[in-house]
Short mmCIF file of C-alpha atoms in Angstrom, two decimals:
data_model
loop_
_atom_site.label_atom_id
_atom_site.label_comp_id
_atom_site.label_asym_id
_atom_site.label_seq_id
_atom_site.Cartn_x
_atom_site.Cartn_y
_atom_site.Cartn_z
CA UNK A 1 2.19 -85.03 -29.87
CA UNK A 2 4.66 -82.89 -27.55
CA UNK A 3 4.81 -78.97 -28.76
CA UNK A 4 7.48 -77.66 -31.44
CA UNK A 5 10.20 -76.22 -29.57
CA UNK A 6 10.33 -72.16 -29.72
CA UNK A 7 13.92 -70.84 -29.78
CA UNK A 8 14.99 -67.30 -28.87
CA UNK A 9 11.94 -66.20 -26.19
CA UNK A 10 9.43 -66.14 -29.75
CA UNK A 11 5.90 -66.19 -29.01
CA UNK A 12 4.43 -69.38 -29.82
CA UNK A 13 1.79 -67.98 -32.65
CA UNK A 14 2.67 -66.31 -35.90
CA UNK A 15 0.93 -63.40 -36.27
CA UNK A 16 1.23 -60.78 -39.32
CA UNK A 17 0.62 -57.09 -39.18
CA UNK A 18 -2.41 -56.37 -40.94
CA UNK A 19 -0.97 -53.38 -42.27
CA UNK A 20 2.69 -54.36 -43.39
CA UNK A 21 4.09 -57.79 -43.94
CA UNK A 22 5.98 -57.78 -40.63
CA UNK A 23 4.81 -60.64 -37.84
CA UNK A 24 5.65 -60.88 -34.14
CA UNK A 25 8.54 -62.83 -34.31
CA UNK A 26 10.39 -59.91 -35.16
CA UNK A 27 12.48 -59.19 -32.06
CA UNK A 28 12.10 -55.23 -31.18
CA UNK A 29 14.91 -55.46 -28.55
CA UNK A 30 18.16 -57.53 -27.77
CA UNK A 31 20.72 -57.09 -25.71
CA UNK A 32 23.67 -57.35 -27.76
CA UNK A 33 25.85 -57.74 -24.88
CA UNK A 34 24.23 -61.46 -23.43
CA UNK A 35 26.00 -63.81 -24.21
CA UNK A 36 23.38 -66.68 -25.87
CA UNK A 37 19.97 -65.63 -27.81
CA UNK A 38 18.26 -68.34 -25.90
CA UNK A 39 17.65 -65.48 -23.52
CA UNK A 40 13.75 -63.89 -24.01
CA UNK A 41 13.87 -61.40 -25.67
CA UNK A 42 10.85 -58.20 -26.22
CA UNK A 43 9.12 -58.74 -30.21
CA UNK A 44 7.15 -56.33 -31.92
CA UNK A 45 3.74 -56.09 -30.26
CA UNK A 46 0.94 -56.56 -32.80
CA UNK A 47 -2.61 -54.90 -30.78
CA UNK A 48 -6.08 -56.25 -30.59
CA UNK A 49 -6.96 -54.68 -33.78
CA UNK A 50 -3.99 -56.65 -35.66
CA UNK A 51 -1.81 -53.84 -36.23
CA UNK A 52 1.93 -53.35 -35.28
CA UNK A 53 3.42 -50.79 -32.97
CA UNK A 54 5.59 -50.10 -36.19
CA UNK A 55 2.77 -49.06 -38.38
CA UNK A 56 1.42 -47.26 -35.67
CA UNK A 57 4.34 -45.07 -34.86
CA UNK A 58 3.94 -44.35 -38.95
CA UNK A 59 0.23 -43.35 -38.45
CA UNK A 60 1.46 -40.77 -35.19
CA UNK A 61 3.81 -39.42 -37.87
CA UNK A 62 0.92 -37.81 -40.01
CA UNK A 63 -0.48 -35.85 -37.16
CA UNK A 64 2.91 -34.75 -35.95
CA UNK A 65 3.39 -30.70 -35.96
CA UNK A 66 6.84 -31.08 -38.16
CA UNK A 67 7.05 -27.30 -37.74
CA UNK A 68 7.07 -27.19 -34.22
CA UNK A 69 9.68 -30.21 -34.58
CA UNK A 70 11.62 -28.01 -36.46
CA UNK A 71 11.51 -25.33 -34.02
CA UNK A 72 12.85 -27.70 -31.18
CA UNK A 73 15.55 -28.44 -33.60
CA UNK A 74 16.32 -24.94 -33.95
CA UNK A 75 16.37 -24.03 -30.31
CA UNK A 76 19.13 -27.34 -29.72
CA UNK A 77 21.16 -26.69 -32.29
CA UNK A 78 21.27 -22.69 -31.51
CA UNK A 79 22.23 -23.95 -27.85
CA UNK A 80 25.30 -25.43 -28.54
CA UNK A 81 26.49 -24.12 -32.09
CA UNK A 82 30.19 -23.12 -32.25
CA UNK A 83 31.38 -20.64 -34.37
CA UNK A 84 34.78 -20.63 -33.28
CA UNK A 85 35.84 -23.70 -35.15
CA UNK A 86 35.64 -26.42 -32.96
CA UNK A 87 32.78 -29.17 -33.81
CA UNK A 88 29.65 -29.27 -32.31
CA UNK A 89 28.29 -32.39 -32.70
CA UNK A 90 28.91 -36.09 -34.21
CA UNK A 91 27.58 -37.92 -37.65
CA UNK A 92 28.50 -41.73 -37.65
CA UNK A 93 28.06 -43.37 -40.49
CA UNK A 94 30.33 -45.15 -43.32
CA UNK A 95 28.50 -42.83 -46.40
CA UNK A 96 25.19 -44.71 -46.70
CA UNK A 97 22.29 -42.32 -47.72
CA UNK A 98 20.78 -41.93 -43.67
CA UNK A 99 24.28 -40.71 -42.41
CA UNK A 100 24.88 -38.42 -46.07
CA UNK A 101 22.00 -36.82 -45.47
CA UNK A 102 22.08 -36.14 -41.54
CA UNK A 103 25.55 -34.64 -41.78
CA UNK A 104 24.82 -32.39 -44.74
CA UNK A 105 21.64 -31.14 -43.78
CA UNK A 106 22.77 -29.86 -40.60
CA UNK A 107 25.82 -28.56 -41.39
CA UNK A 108 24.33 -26.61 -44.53
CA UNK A 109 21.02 -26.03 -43.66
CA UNK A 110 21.54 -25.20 -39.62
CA UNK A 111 24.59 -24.22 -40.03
CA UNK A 112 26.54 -26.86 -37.68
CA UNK A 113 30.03 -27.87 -37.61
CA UNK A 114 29.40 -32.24 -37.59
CA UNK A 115 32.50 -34.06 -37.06
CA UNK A 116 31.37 -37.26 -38.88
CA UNK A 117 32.87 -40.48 -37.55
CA UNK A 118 33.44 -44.11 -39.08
CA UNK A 119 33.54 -47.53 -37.62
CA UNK A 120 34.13 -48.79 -41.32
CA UNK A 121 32.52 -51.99 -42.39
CA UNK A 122 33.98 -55.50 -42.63
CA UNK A 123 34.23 -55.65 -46.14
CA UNK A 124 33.31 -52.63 -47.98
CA UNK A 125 31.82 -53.30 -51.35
CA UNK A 126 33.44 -50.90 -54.43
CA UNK A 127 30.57 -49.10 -54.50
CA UNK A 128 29.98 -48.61 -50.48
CA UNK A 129 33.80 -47.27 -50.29
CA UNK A 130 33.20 -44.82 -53.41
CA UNK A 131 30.06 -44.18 -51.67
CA UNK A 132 32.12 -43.16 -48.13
CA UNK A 133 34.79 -41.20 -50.24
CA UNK A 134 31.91 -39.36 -52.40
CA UNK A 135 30.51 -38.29 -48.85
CA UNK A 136 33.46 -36.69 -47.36
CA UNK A 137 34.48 -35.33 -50.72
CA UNK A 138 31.16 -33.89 -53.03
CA UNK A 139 29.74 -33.38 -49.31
CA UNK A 140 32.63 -31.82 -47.89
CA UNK A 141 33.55 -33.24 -44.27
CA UNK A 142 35.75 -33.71 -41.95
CA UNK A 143 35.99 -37.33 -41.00
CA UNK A 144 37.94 -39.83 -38.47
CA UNK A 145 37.96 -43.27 -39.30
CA UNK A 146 38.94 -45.76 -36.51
CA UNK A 147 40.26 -48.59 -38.14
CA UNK A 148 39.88 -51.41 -35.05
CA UNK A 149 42.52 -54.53 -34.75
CA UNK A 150 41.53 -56.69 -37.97
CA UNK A 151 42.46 -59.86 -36.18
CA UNK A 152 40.19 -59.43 -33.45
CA UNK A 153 37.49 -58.24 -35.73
CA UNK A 154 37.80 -61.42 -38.11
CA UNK A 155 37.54 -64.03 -35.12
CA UNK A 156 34.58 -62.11 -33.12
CA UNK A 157 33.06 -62.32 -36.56
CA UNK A 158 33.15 -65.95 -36.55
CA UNK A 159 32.46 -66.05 -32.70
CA UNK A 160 29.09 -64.16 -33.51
CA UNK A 161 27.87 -66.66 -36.73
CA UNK A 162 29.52 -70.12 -34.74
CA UNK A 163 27.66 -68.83 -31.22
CA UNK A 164 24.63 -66.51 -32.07
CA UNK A 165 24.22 -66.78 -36.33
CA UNK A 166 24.92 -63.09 -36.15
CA UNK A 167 27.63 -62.06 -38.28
CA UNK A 168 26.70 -58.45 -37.33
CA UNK A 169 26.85 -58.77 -33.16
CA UNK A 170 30.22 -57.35 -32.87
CA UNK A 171 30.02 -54.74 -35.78
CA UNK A 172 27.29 -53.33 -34.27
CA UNK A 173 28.55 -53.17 -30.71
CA UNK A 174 31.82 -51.23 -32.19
CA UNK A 175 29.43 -48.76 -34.49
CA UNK A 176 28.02 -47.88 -31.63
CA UNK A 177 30.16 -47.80 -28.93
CA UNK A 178 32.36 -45.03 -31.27
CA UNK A 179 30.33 -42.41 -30.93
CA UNK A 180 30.56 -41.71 -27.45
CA UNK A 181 34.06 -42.24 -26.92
CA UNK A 182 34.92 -39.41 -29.56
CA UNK A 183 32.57 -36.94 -28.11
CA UNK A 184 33.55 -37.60 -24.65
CA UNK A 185 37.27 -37.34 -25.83
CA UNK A 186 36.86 -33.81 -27.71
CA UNK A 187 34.23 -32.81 -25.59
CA UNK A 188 31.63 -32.91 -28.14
CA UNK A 189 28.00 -31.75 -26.89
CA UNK A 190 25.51 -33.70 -29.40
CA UNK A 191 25.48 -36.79 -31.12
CA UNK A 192 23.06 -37.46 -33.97
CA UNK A 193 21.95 -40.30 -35.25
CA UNK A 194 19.12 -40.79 -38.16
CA UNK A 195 15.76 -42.62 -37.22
CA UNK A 196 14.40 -43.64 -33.98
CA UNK A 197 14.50 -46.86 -33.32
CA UNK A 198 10.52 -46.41 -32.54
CA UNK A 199 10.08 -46.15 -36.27
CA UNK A 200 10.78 -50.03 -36.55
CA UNK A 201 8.84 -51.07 -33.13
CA UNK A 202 11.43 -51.09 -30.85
CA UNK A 203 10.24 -49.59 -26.61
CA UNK A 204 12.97 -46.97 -27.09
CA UNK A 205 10.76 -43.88 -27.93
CA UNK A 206 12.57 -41.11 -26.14
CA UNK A 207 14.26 -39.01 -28.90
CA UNK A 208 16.61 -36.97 -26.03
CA UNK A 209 18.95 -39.65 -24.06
CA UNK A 210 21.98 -38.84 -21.83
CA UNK A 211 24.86 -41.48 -22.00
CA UNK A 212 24.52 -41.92 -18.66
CA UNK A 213 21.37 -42.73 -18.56
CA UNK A 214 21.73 -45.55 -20.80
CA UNK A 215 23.40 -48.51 -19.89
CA UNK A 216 23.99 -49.64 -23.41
CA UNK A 217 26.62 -46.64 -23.96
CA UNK A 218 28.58 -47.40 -20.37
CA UNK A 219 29.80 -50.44 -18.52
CA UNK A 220 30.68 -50.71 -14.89
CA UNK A 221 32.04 -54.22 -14.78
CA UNK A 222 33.34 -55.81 -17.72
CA UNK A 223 32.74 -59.56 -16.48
CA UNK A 224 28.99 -58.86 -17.29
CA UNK A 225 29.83 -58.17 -20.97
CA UNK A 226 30.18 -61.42 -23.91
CA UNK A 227 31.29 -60.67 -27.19
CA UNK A 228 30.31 -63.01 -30.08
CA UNK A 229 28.62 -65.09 -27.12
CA UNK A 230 31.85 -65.55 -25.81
CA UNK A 231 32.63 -63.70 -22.15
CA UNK A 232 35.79 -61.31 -22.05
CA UNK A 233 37.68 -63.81 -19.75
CA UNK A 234 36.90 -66.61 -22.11
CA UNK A 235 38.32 -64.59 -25.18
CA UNK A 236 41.43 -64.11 -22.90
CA UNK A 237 41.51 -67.66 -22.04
CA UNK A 238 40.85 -69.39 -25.38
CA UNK A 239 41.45 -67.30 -27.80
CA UNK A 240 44.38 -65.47 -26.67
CA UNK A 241 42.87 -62.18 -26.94
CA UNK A 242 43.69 -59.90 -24.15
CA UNK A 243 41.14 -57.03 -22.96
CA UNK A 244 43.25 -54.19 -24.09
CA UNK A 245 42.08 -55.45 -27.59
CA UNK A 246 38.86 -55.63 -26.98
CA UNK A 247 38.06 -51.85 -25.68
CA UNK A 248 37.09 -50.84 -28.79
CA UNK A 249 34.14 -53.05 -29.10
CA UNK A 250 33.24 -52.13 -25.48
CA UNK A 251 31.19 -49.22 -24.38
CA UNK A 252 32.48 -46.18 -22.94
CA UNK A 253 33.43 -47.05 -18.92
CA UNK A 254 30.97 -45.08 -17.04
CA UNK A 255 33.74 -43.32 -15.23
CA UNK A 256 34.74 -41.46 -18.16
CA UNK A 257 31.50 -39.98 -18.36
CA UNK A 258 31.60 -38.89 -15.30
CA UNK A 259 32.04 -35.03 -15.69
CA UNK A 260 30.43 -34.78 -19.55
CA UNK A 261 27.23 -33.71 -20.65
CA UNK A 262 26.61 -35.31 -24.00
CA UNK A 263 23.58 -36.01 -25.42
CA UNK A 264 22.26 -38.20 -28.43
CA UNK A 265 19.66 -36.93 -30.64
CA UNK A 266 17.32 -38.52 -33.36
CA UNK A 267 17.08 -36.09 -36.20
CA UNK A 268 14.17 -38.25 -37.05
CA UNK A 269 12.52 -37.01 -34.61
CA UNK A 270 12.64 -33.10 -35.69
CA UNK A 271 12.44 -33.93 -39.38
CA UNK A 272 9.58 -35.97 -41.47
CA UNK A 273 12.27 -39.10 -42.37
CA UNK A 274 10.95 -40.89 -45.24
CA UNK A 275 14.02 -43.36 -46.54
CA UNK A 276 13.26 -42.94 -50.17
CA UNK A 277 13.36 -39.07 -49.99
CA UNK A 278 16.29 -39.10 -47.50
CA UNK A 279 18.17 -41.00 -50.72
CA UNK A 280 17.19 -38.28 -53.59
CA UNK A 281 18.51 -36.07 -51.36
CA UNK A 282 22.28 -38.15 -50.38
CA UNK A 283 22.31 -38.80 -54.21
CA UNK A 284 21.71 -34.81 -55.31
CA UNK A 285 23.88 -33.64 -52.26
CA UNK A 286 26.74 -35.98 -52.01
CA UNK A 287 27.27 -38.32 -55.29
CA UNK A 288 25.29 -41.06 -53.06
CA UNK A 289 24.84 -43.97 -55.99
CA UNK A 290 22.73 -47.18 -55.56
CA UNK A 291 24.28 -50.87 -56.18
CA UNK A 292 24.74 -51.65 -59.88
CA UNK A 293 22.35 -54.33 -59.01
CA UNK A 294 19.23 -55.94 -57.12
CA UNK A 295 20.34 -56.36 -53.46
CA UNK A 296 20.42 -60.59 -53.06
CA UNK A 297 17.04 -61.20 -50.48
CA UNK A 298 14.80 -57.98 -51.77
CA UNK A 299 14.23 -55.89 -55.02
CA UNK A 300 16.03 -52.73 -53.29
CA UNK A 301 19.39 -51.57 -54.25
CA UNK A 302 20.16 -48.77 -52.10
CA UNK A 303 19.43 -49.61 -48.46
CA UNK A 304 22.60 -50.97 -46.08
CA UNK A 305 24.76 -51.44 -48.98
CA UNK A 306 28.08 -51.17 -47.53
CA UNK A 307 29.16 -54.45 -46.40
CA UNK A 308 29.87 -57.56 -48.19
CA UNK A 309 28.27 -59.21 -44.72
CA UNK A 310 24.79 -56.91 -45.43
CA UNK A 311 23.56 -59.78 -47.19
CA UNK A 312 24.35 -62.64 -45.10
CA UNK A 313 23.20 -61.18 -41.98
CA UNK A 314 19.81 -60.56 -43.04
CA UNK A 315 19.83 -64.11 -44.36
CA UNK A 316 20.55 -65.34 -40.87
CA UNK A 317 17.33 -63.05 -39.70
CA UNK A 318 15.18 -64.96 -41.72
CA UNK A 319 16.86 -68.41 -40.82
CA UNK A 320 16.15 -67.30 -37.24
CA UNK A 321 12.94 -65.84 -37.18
CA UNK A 322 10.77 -66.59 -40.41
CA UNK A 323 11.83 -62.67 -42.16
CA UNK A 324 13.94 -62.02 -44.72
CA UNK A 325 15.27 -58.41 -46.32
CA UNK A 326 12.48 -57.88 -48.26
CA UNK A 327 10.18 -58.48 -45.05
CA UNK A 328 12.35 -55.31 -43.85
CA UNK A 329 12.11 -53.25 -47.12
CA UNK A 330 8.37 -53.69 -48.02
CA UNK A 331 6.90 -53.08 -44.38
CA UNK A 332 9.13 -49.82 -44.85
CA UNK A 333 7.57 -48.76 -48.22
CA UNK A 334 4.41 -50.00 -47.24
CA UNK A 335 4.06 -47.78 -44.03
CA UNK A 336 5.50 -44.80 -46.18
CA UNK A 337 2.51 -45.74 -48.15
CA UNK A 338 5.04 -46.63 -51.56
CA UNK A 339 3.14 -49.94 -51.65
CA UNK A 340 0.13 -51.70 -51.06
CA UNK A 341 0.12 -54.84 -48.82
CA UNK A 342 -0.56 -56.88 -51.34
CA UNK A 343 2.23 -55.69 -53.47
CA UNK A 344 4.59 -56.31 -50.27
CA UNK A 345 3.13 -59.79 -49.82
CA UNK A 346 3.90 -60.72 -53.39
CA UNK A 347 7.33 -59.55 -53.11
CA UNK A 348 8.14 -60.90 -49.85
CA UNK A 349 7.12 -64.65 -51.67
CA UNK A 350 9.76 -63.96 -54.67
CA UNK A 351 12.47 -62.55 -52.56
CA UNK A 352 12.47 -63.47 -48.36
CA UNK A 353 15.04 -65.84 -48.35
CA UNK A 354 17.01 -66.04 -51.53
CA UNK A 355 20.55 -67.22 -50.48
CA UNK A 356 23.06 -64.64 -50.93
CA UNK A 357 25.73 -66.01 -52.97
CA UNK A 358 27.40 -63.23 -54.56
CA UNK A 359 29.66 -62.57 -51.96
CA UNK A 360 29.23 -65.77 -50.13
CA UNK A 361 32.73 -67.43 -50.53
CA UNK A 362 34.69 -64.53 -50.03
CA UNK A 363 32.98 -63.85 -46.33
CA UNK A 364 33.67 -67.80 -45.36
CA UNK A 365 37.12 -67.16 -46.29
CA UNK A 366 37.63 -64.05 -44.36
CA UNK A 367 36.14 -66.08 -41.25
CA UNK A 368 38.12 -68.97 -42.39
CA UNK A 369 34.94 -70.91 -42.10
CA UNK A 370 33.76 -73.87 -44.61
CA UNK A 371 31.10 -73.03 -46.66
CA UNK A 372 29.55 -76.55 -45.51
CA UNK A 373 29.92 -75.24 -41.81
CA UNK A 374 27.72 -72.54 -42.03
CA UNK A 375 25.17 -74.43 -43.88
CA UNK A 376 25.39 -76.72 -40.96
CA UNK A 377 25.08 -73.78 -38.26
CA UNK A 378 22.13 -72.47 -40.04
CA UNK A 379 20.04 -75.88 -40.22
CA UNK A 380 20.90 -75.74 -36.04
CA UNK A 381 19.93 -72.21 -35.70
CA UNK A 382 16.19 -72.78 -36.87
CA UNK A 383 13.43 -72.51 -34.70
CA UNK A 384 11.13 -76.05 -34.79
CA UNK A 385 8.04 -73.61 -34.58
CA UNK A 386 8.60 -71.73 -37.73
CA UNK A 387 10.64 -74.21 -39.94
CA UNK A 388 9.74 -77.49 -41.31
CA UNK A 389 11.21 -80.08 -44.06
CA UNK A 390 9.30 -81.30 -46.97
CA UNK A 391 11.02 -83.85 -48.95
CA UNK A 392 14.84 -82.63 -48.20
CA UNK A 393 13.52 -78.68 -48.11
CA UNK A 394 12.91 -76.35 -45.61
CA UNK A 395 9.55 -74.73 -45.60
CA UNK A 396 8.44 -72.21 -43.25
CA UNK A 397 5.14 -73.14 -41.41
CA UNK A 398 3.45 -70.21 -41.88
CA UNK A 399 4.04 -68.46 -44.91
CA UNK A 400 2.84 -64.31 -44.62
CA UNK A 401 1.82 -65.65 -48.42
CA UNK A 402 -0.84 -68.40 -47.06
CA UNK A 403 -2.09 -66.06 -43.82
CA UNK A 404 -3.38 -63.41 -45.39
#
């Protein structure tokens, strides 16, 4: 009998954290740029003692000096704080409780001038637009909003579900691209973002980084980059859309960075981040409010709330690699020590997977994409190693729920 095909550079073998519920098929870095997932890509390394570089980045956290973190802090933020005016350093975010809370605690506590930015979501939800409008006004910021070319946006949206089942690819590329075009443009010193990405596995530990040092915020040569799995000439050539519309998706070109010092910060790194806390405090500080209801996929109702797409995309995670929202959300709580394992296991059973309907139709039609269609592109987008069908279902092979 000739092996089960592996998709997406997976390893082979499903293994589970012994400490959370997440397993190695998680991938901990992707470069949102190539053009097919087929590519290898790095997953979250699990040691010899069964534990995941996730969980152990959450153990490091309880011997951390937070005081001396603080201090750091401190000593950055005196460096370049302006009291002339003029902003001193740059929030994204689109009002969820991570970016609510970075902006307001440094402007109020340290005593920082944040100009916070917006790369606004596909399709807010009611509550994530009051949520956005309840930051800027209860919080009390300044705010730019770049509102990108909605054509463009609606077919790199289908590009990314028809070519990678990732409705988020291009999203994310234009989130974070923003950022350093706006400093660069008003000559803005700092950019902050929330948590590392360390705090979820991923090799990108450093908590200082200069644009140019990473590629992922500049481009040289714009042949090298595919959008929605698509290259730039081929969106030129087929879908008759020409590069000037695409620069907002694209990084910064490295020769505007030339003579700019900006650097990106992780306030996560200075400050104890614990998500649940960091939400009391957006819902006390800026009118933050949960969704009237249990997020589709988990039993949360306040994490990435924003975007109609929220829910399909992690959907499409756990078509592609075996873990679902709640798989996210209880290896969270669980490391912040909110639940046991056992409790995540039990919820990962009743919610991993559950199809998210609610705003299902209204996302197809905004793609202008059959409902069938994506059915059909998720049934291709399975890996043979994790997935299997019993009597017309699909079953994963190895359950977190039968592994132990």
């Amino acid at each position: 009998m000739s092996e089960l095909e592996v998709k997406y550079g997976l390893p082979r073998e499903v293994h589970y954290c012994k400490k959370c519920v997440m397993s190695n098929q998680r991938p901990a870095s992707t470069q949102e740029f190539r053009h097919t997932i087929e590519s290898k890509k790095v997953t979250l390394n699990i040691d010899e003692n069964g534990v995941c570089d996730a969980c152990r980045t959450a153990e490091m956290k309880n011997n951390i000096d937070w005081k001396k973190r603080e201090d750091e802090l401190m000593a950055l933020l005196d460096k370049y704080r302006r009291n002339d005016g003029h902003y001193d350093c740059i929030v994204p975010g689109s009002g969820g409780k991570d970016s609510a809370y970075q902006a307001h605690i440094l402007k109020y506590k340290y005593g920082m001038n944040p100009l916070t930015i917006t790369w606004p979501p596909i399709l807010y939800t009611d509550y994530g637009y009051k949520n956005w409008k309840n930051w800027l006004d209860v919080g009390g910021f300044d705010n730019l909003t770049f509102t990108r070319n909605g054509r463009v946006m609606k077919t790199l949206t289908r590009l990314s579900i028809e070519n990678l089942l990732h409705p988020f690819q291009t999203f994310i590329l234009g989130q974070k691209n923003l950022a350093p075009k706006i400093a660069a443009k008003y000559d803005i010193p700092l950019i902050f973002y929330g948590e590392n990405e360390a705090e979820y596995g991923n090799p990108i530990a450093d908590n200082t980084t200069s644009l140019r040092d990473k590629s992922y915020f500049s481009f040289s040569n714009i042949d090298d980059i595919y959008l929605g799995g698509v290259s730039v000439k081929e969106l030129e050539e087929k879908h008759n859309i020409k590069k000037r519309d695409l620069m907002s998706f694209l990084p910064i070109e490295s020769s505007e960075l030339a003579n700019k010092k900006i650097e990106v910060h992780y306030l996560g790194y200075y400050l104890k981040w614990t998500p649940q806390e960091v939400y009391y405090y957006a819902v006390e500080n800026t009118g933050f409010k949960a969704r009237p209801f249990r997020t589709q996929g988990t039993y949360s109702k306040y994490n990435s709330i924003d975007d109609k797409i929220d829910d399909l995309h992690y959907y499409t995670t756990y078509i592609k690699f075996g873990l679902g929202r709640a798989t996210y959300d209880a290896s969270q709580e669980i490391r912040n020590k909110h639940l046991t394992r056992d409790e995540g296991v039990a919820l990962v059973k009743k919610f991993d997977g559950e199809f998210p309907d609610k705003y299902f139709n209204e996302v197809m039609e905004y793609i202008e994409m059959k409902p069938e269609r994506f059915h059909e592109l998720c049934d291709q987008f399975r890996s043979p190693h994790l997935w299997t069908k019993e009597s017309g279902d699909w079953k994963l092979r190895y359950p977190i729920w039968e592994q132990g």
